[in-house]
Every structure is written in structure tokens, then in C-alpha cells.
Amino acid sequence: MLDKNGIAKRIAKEVKDGYYVNLGIGIPTLVANFVRDDINVEFQSENGVLGMGPFPFEGEEDADIINAGKQTITTLNGASFFDSATSFGMIRGKHVDLTILGAMEVSETGDIANWKIPGKMVKGMGGAMDLVASAENIIVAMMHTNRAGESKLLKKCSLPLTGVGCVTKIVTNLAVIEVTPKGFKLLERAPGVSVDEIKEATEGTLIVDGEVPEMTL
Amino acid sequence: MISKKVADVKEAMKGIQDGMTFMLGGFGLCGIPENAITELVSSNIKDITCISNNAGVDDFGLGLLLHKHQIKKMISSYVGENEEFERQMLSGELEVELTPQGTLAEKCRAAQAGFPAFYTPAGYGTEVAEGKETREFNGKMYVLEEAFKADFAFVKAWKGDEAGNLIFKGTARNFNPCMCGAATITVAEVEELVPAGELDPNQIHIPGIFVQRIFQGENYEKRIEQRTVRPRN
């Protein structure tokens, strides 16, 4: 079974040379720590920066340079700043190659819910609806089950949707799963996790095609 | 040169009235028009509608207006940092229209650029699209979103000149340029106001035609929401 860093580490393998990548808040943010350093990748933050770097050294924080999580950041050589309309132009116009975001629920048809729990939590969708409606390469990073132990990979989402039929891949603490027209296809198992355990934790249709390899990190 | 310079924040805010709709720049607390917000708070204006990506935090930014119950309605994309906001929203005291962030930015830009509406894929199939016209283009579904209409836009820039030309810094740019010229009157506050001719025309982010009033801002706090650093070794 993977922890949050393990999920981020596995997703980092999906990041290819020359990619512009948008990282959501939470586990997705950790992905930047594990991207191979022999490839060239630029991270986009929806609040208006391309070419995000690591956190600043203490004393060098700049209130005017933050990421979408409102954290102080730095920029790398080749970085640029732009306004919010331009930022979402990059996203809607499919100029960003890969989007990695968290979710509360994903359905076997690729629907995603991650912005609202009616009556309990209403923080807003931020840029998530724009991202999922536009990107063609969306990876969801999340735990396979919620705190109550219920599956987050469902036949149909129960929470208000963020987007319809948009998720292509899911990396959880248990597995790597591809969303196909026939349902969730199991691609890889997390270290030490059996196919049966993944089946048990998946409410939606799980397609197991032959021997499922254990993932390498 | 057509001068847009006004003496201070009080002169810049002339004409604000109860019930008006205001646009306010900023992402979180980054790039918010601090002077305009302080003046709105002390003016005791009420029943206002605010279009702003976020709603500030409990004791800063738009949170200050929320505390005095001056805001009737918020149009935002993300409001997670503000407990008083959540309380007023869940109790029904505050009307809230949550809008996808890219749509929010584009509704500003459309108003600035003279488009009444536009189609976006964001929100299709979700509750955001309920009651809105949808249409298929090249096999994909889109939602029709209308441009905002606002009385004042309050924006904050790094540098500006008397002609109203603006230059922004870092990610404090965010929604500010999109809101310039998107309301009847755009008020820009700047950290450094210089005479016309001192800014290089090649470096201007927003031309002065989109700005009606500009003033030298004061006492910027520039509060950091999440101070994240790394060790030096």
C-alpha cells in the first residue's frame, strides 16, 4: 500500500519530457518533488505563473509570488506571469499537457466530484471545473477509500459533479486504474496489495485482464 | 495626455452607493485593492454585490466587509479560507454564486472587450450549467455564460502613471487586468504612481484607456496566507 508520497512518486512517472503540467492542491502538489531531474518540465499554477520553482529560502518570501494554494513560491529560469484569463486560456485551449488533481469520488464513466458536500462543505470549485472540462490528459490522485472506509471509485458519483466523462487515469494508495468505456481497468497493483483487496475497495466495475503487475516506483 | 490621477482613495471612490455591484481584483490576499477595501469598510456602504475570486480571510481583505454585513451577494470561485463567510452562507444571510475560476475571469474579460456572452466547456453536466443554454461544437458540449455587469472595478497594480497605464508584479496580477474596463468606472490603486512618460510604453500591461481613476496607495500590508519556505542547506 502506498502513502501520499508514494502516490505522488508513481504519478511522477507519467510526467514526460517537454510537458507543461498543472498540479492541484494536496497530493498532486507533492508530484513536483519526484519528477526526474533529467527531463524538462514546467509547472503551471492557475493564479498566473508558468515555471514554478520550489519554496523560497526563509527571509526571501515575496507576498506577490504565490501558487494556487496561496503558498509562497519561487520561479525558475524561463518563468512567466500572466493574468487569470490568459491562465485559463492555456487550460481551456489545451496548451497544458497534463492535469493532476484530487477527488472525493470518480465514477466508472470518468465523472469526477471534488468541490462540494451539500450542507457540509462548500468551498467552491476554484479552477477544477475549467481544468476537467478542457484537459485531455487528467490523472486523479486520491486514496482508494474515504475515512469511513467507503469506496471512492463508484458506478455513479453521489456528490455534485465537477465534470462529466473526463478522468482518464486514477492513481490511489492501492492501484493504478485506467478509465475505459467498459469501466475501471486495473493496470497495476501497489506493492503488497492483492487484486482481491482492490476489488473489495472498488464499488464500480473493475476489469481485471490477466496477470496484473505490481507497480515499480 | 488625459490624466486619470485623483488625490486620494476618497476621491477615487466618489459615486459608490448602496446596492451597487463591485469587481475586486486579487487571488487570495495576493494583489487585492487594500486601500479601496478599507475605504469601503469605513464608508458603511451596504447591500453590495462583490465579484472577486475569493472572499478574503476572517480579519483581512473582503472578510472585513463580511464582518460588518455589508455584502449582500458574493460571486466567487473559491471561498475556503473564511469561516465567517461559510457561516453566513450556510445560514442564508449571504447570497453566494460560485463560478468556475476560468469562467469568472472570462466573464470579466468579456465585459472589458464588449462580448455579451461566450461558450465554455467548464461546468457542463454540473449544477453550474443548470438553467443555462448549452450547445454542441465539433462534438463537444459547451455552456453559454454571460459577461458581468458592474458599477465599479477596484484593482491594484504595482506601478502606474497619471495616464492610468498599469504594470503588475508577479502573481499579484491575477484578476486585476481582466477587471480593468469591465465596469462603468475602474479605480486603480498603485504602489508607485509616476508622471506620464516615466513608464516604458513597451512594458505596459493595461493601457490607461481601461482606467478612469488612479491614485497612490498607502500602507500596504500585503499579508501572506501560507508562508512556505525551505531550509538553506
XYZ file of C-alpha atoms in Angstrom:
450
model
C 0.000 0.000 0.000
C 1.226 3.497 -0.816
C 1.208 6.602 1.336
C 0.590 10.074 -0.123
C 4.222 10.462 -1.159
C 4.092 7.033 -2.793
C 1.063 8.049 -4.866
C 2.886 11.220 -5.910
C 6.005 9.201 -6.774
C 4.035 6.847 -9.034
C 2.259 9.741 -10.775
C 5.601 11.469 -11.352
C 6.442 8.608 -13.750
C 3.603 9.839 -16.006
C 5.284 13.231 -16.415
C 7.203 13.286 -19.689
C 9.944 15.492 -21.115
C 8.547 18.746 -22.551
C 5.288 18.648 -20.596
C 3.511 21.673 -19.192
C 1.790 20.362 -16.059
C -0.936 21.756 -13.812
C -0.878 20.404 -10.263
C -3.885 20.626 -7.960
C -3.766 21.151 -4.208
C -2.924 18.235 -1.866
C -1.236 15.028 -3.105
C -0.800 16.499 -6.642
C 1.459 19.251 -5.251
C 3.837 16.528 -3.984
C 4.356 15.205 -7.536
C 6.790 18.058 -8.277
C 9.187 16.578 -5.683
C 9.536 13.292 -7.595
C 9.829 14.300 -11.250
C 13.098 13.023 -12.775
C 15.663 15.798 -12.962
C 16.975 14.739 -16.373
C 13.765 15.901 -18.107
C 12.433 19.412 -18.748
C 9.005 20.110 -17.295
C 7.230 23.380 -16.475
C 4.612 23.634 -13.755
C 1.651 25.934 -14.312
C -0.289 27.457 -11.454
C -3.752 28.733 -12.333
C -3.293 32.025 -10.456
C -0.891 33.107 -13.182
C 2.563 31.567 -13.263
C 4.342 29.137 -15.538
C 7.729 27.812 -14.472
C 7.080 27.445 -10.744
C 10.082 26.612 -8.586
C 10.488 25.360 -5.006
C 9.538 27.246 -1.847
C 11.763 30.294 -1.177
C 14.556 30.290 1.376
C 13.495 31.726 4.712
C 13.541 35.524 4.539
C 13.112 35.550 0.756
C 9.323 35.092 0.695
C 7.513 37.529 -1.590
C 3.808 38.192 -0.909
C 3.383 38.874 -4.635
C 4.627 35.418 -5.725
C 2.346 32.583 -4.638
C 0.823 29.387 -6.061
C -2.844 28.395 -6.286
C -2.646 27.043 -2.718
C -1.671 30.597 -1.613
C 1.795 29.319 -0.618
C 4.884 31.438 -1.205
C 6.945 30.045 -4.091
C 9.848 30.914 -6.370
C 10.164 30.883 -10.152
C 12.725 29.121 -12.341
C 14.602 30.430 -15.373
C 12.169 30.849 -18.248
C 9.190 31.503 -15.981
C 6.386 33.923 -16.840
C 3.496 35.662 -15.065
C 0.119 36.343 -16.659
C -3.455 37.285 -15.807
C -6.226 34.846 -14.847
C -7.997 34.961 -18.225
C -4.735 34.069 -20.010
C -4.078 31.328 -17.456
C -7.392 29.654 -18.176
C -6.843 30.242 -21.883
C -3.820 27.949 -21.524
C -6.006 25.398 -19.781
C -9.155 25.632 -21.948
C -7.090 25.900 -25.134
C -5.415 22.554 -24.318
C -1.913 24.021 -24.125
C -1.321 22.315 -20.772
C -0.278 18.685 -21.389
C -1.166 17.069 -18.085
C -3.513 17.904 -15.224
C -3.190 16.153 -11.863
C -5.878 16.741 -9.268
C -7.525 15.245 -6.223
C -11.085 13.919 -5.973
C -13.732 12.861 -3.479
C -15.363 10.479 -5.976
C -14.741 9.194 -9.504
C -17.273 7.176 -11.494
C -16.529 4.296 -13.880
C -17.521 6.597 -16.769
C -14.883 9.152 -15.750
C -17.154 11.641 -13.938
C -15.455 13.440 -11.072
C -16.779 15.092 -7.889
C -14.406 17.177 -5.788
C -15.914 20.529 -4.871
C -18.956 20.246 -2.664
C -20.602 18.153 0.038
C -24.151 19.540 0.277
C -24.916 21.007 3.704
C -21.391 20.271 4.983
C -18.621 21.652 2.880
C -18.997 24.317 0.228
C -15.629 25.809 -0.536
C -16.123 26.263 -4.247
C -14.716 24.688 -7.372
C -11.863 27.119 -7.927
C -10.343 26.181 -11.270
C -11.284 22.496 -11.132
C -14.296 22.699 -13.451
C -12.309 24.537 -16.119
C -9.460 22.034 -15.805
C -11.510 18.858 -16.041
C -13.746 20.162 -18.846
C -10.794 21.062 -21.026
C -7.795 18.826 -20.384
C -7.456 15.591 -22.336
C -4.929 14.054 -20.012
C -6.259 14.064 -16.459
C -4.838 11.950 -13.656
C -6.682 11.784 -10.354
C -4.571 11.339 -7.221
C -6.536 10.095 -4.236
C -6.961 7.450 -1.552
C -8.970 4.467 -2.794
C -11.490 4.757 0.058
C -12.735 7.613 2.255
C -12.237 7.965 6.008
C -15.313 5.822 6.639
C -13.733 3.066 4.528
C -16.191 3.517 1.638
C -15.013 3.225 -1.954
C -14.316 6.450 -3.853
C -14.368 4.583 -7.191
C -18.071 4.290 -7.890
C -20.565 3.217 -10.538
C -22.036 6.696 -10.271
C -20.920 9.704 -8.221
C -23.209 10.621 -5.317
C -21.809 14.128 -4.765
C -22.370 17.159 -7.055
C -20.208 16.730 -10.162
C -17.189 18.781 -11.138
C -17.064 17.354 -14.657
C -18.507 14.604 -16.819
C -16.586 11.774 -18.507
C -13.222 13.442 -18.166
C -10.913 11.358 -15.953
C -8.512 9.104 -17.869
C -6.352 7.652 -15.108
C -6.517 7.226 -11.332
C -3.604 6.541 -9.006
C -4.585 5.542 -5.478
C -2.849 4.043 -2.452
C -3.862 0.610 -3.826
C -3.676 0.733 -7.615
C -3.228 2.397 -10.988
C -6.507 2.354 -12.876
C -7.469 3.431 -16.367
C -10.995 4.657 -17.098
C -12.246 2.771 -20.187
C -15.639 2.696 -21.940
C -16.292 -0.592 -20.084
C -15.310 0.606 -16.616
C -12.247 0.809 -14.355
C -9.390 -1.222 -15.812
C -6.812 -2.384 -13.277
C -3.337 -1.650 -14.670
C -1.043 -2.029 -11.669
C -1.197 -3.071 -8.026
C 0.536 -1.119 -5.250
C 3.364 -3.046 -3.537
C 1.947 -5.824 -1.349
C -1.677 -5.296 -2.421
C -3.661 -8.165 -3.974
C -6.206 -7.994 -6.788
C -8.873 -9.147 -4.331
C -8.140 -6.279 -1.954
C -8.522 -3.806 -4.829
C -11.776 -5.466 -5.927
C -13.057 -5.225 -2.371
C -12.301 -1.497 -2.228
C -13.814 -0.683 -5.643
C -17.584 -0.229 -5.884
C -17.624 0.420 -9.651
C -16.977 -2.212 -12.322
C -13.352 -3.374 -12.086
C -11.875 -5.014 -15.166
C -9.047 -7.430 -14.389
C -7.395 -8.608 -17.578
C -4.892 -11.424 -16.950
C -1.918 -11.031 -14.619
C -1.800 -7.545 -13.041
C 1.770 -6.395 -12.366
C 2.937 -4.766 -9.148
C 3.951 -1.153 -9.780
C 7.575 -0.053 -9.711
C 8.414 3.298 -8.159
C -2.148 63.120 -22.072
C -5.515 62.522 -20.471
C -4.932 62.490 -16.730
C -6.684 59.886 -14.587
C -4.975 60.920 -11.379
C -7.105 61.641 -8.343
C -5.896 62.962 -4.987
C -6.699 60.028 -2.757
C -8.851 56.988 -2.140
C -11.829 59.155 -1.062
C -11.918 60.989 -4.387
C -11.352 57.730 -6.227
C -14.430 56.159 -4.614
C -16.821 59.055 -5.355
C -20.179 57.765 -6.512
C -20.305 54.444 -4.655
C -23.819 53.689 -3.421
C -25.716 51.027 -1.505
C -26.804 48.114 -3.677
C -24.065 48.507 -6.282
C -22.022 45.717 -7.882
C -18.246 45.877 -7.470
C -15.422 43.884 -9.018
C -12.350 43.444 -6.820
C -9.037 42.073 -8.079
C -6.851 39.601 -6.233
C -6.241 35.893 -5.720
C -6.492 35.035 -2.056
C -4.887 38.065 -0.410
C -2.393 38.488 -3.266
C -2.934 41.652 -5.307
C -6.100 42.801 -3.537
C -7.002 46.532 -3.588
C -6.294 47.060 0.109
C -6.954 50.813 0.128
C -10.306 50.503 -1.670
C -11.433 47.735 0.702
C -10.503 49.805 3.784
C -12.462 52.737 2.367
C -15.496 50.556 1.580
C -15.451 49.322 5.181
C -15.345 52.833 6.680
C -17.946 54.165 4.208
C -20.522 51.809 5.748
C -21.901 51.143 2.272
C -24.284 48.170 2.333
C -26.193 45.592 0.271
C -23.325 45.366 -2.176
C -22.581 42.556 -4.616
C -18.887 41.655 -4.856
C -17.313 39.869 -7.788
C -13.985 38.537 -6.545
C -12.234 35.189 -6.911
C -12.051 34.722 -3.128
C -13.662 36.298 -0.092
C -10.580 37.179 1.918
C -9.825 35.698 5.346
C -11.686 36.357 8.586
C -9.805 39.519 9.503
C -8.416 40.804 6.205
C -9.464 41.560 2.654
C -13.159 41.109 1.874
C -13.533 39.377 5.244
C -13.590 42.881 6.769
C -16.709 43.756 4.727
C -18.339 40.424 5.587
C -17.870 41.038 9.296
C -19.875 44.253 9.049
C -22.548 42.520 6.946
C -22.024 44.981 4.119
C -22.074 42.302 1.420
C -25.424 41.010 0.169
C -24.052 38.729 -2.509
C -20.657 37.231 -3.404
C -19.692 35.919 -6.821
C -16.515 33.854 -6.375
C -14.833 30.603 -7.372
C -13.327 29.572 -4.033
C -14.225 30.684 -0.529
C -12.480 28.081 1.612
C -10.316 30.369 3.728
C -13.031 32.264 5.509
C -15.073 30.845 8.411
C -17.378 33.862 8.769
C -18.154 33.578 5.067
C -19.069 29.910 5.424
C -21.240 30.691 8.447
C -23.147 33.485 6.655
C -23.557 31.344 3.563
C -24.853 28.251 5.389
C -27.240 30.374 7.495
C -28.613 32.059 4.376
C -27.569 35.597 5.401
C -25.297 35.830 2.402
C -26.193 35.008 -1.182
C -23.382 33.183 -2.965
C -22.874 32.420 -6.636
C -19.985 30.005 -7.117
C -18.483 30.256 -10.598
C -15.630 28.236 -12.141
C -12.456 30.301 -11.942
C -11.769 30.441 -15.676
C -15.382 31.391 -16.322
C -15.139 34.135 -13.688
C -12.052 35.567 -15.396
C -13.642 35.331 -18.837
C -16.892 36.989 -17.679
C -14.700 39.941 -16.665
C -12.717 39.919 -19.888
C -15.909 39.659 -21.962
C -17.280 42.757 -20.216
C -13.982 44.548 -20.867
C -13.894 43.540 -24.526
C -17.548 44.058 -25.434
C -18.735 40.462 -25.726
C -22.200 39.894 -24.244
C -21.567 36.176 -23.682
C -19.341 33.239 -24.621
C -19.401 29.443 -24.677
C -17.183 27.487 -22.305
C -16.884 23.749 -21.626
C -16.427 24.418 -17.885
C -19.332 23.236 -15.764
C -21.163 21.331 -18.484
C -23.172 18.493 -16.885
C -22.865 20.055 -13.406
C -25.168 22.240 -11.330
C -23.293 25.308 -12.609
C -24.894 24.766 -16.019
C -28.450 24.399 -14.683
C -30.847 26.758 -16.469
C -28.189 27.886 -18.915
C -28.206 27.473 -22.671
C -25.909 24.703 -23.927
C -24.683 23.983 -27.425
C -22.562 21.440 -29.239
C -19.499 22.477 -31.244
C -17.460 19.774 -33.017
C -18.933 17.013 -30.889
C -18.307 18.660 -27.505
C -20.841 20.391 -25.273
C -20.484 23.980 -24.080
C -22.344 26.290 -21.681
C -23.323 29.865 -22.543
C -22.036 32.288 -19.898
C -22.830 36.000 -19.887
C -20.454 38.913 -19.328
C -20.556 40.583 -15.928
C -22.150 43.977 -15.424
C -20.614 46.035 -12.631
C -20.653 49.639 -11.403
C -17.068 49.846 -10.176
C -13.948 47.725 -10.614
C -11.318 48.122 -7.879
C -7.909 46.905 -8.986
C -4.398 47.030 -7.589
C -1.223 47.366 -9.645
C 2.463 47.645 -8.823
C 3.239 50.757 -10.868
C 1.042 53.182 -12.702
C 1.281 56.603 -14.315
C -1.012 59.619 -14.413
C -2.412 58.448 -17.737
C -3.756 55.327 -15.994
C -1.285 52.893 -17.571
C -0.607 49.914 -15.303
C 2.166 47.404 -14.648
C 1.579 44.441 -12.348
C 4.055 42.368 -10.354
C 4.286 38.590 -10.036
C 1.103 36.672 -9.332
C -0.443 39.843 -7.865
C -1.557 40.374 -11.467
C -4.235 37.618 -11.456
C -7.771 39.048 -11.976
C -6.734 42.699 -11.861
C -6.066 43.229 -15.597
C -9.252 41.325 -16.550
C -11.365 43.689 -14.441
C -9.923 46.909 -15.889
C -12.566 48.463 -18.112
C -15.047 45.715 -17.225
C -17.148 48.039 -15.012
C -18.610 51.508 -15.567
C -15.770 53.035 -13.550
C -12.393 51.370 -12.965
C -10.401 52.588 -9.973
C -6.740 51.582 -9.871
C -4.578 51.902 -6.781
C -0.836 51.519 -7.217
C 2.204 51.071 -5.024
C 4.063 53.649 -7.077
C 2.394 56.408 -9.102
C 4.714 58.203 -11.541
C 4.268 61.084 -14.010
C 3.281 60.173 -17.578
C 6.362 59.409 -19.649
C 8.256 57.572 -16.939
C 6.957 54.099 -17.766
C 8.223 52.394 -20.918
C 5.180 52.012 -23.263
C 6.583 48.589 -24.245
C 6.168 47.329 -20.697
C 2.573 48.461 -20.019
C 0.230 45.567 -19.109
C -3.014 47.596 -19.133
C -3.377 50.779 -21.204
C -4.870 53.786 -19.421
C -7.991 53.777 -21.595
C -9.340 50.979 -19.370
C -8.843 53.025 -16.187
C -10.950 56.038 -15.106
C -9.265 56.915 -11.807
C -5.800 56.185 -10.435
C -4.291 57.049 -7.055
C -1.172 56.455 -4.992
C -1.994 53.685 -2.494
C -0.776 53.741 1.106
C 0.231 51.395 3.917
C 0.176 48.111 2.016
C 0.224 45.185 4.400
C 0.483 42.501 1.687
C -0.357 39.726 4.103
C 0.923 36.226 3.235
C -1.672 33.473 3.697
C 0.637 30.448 3.619
C 4.248 31.243 4.380
C 6.131 28.266 2.971
C 9.932 28.167 2.969
C 12.757 25.664 2.554
C 15.949 25.291 4.622
C 19.088 26.956 3.306
C 21.297 23.877 3.064
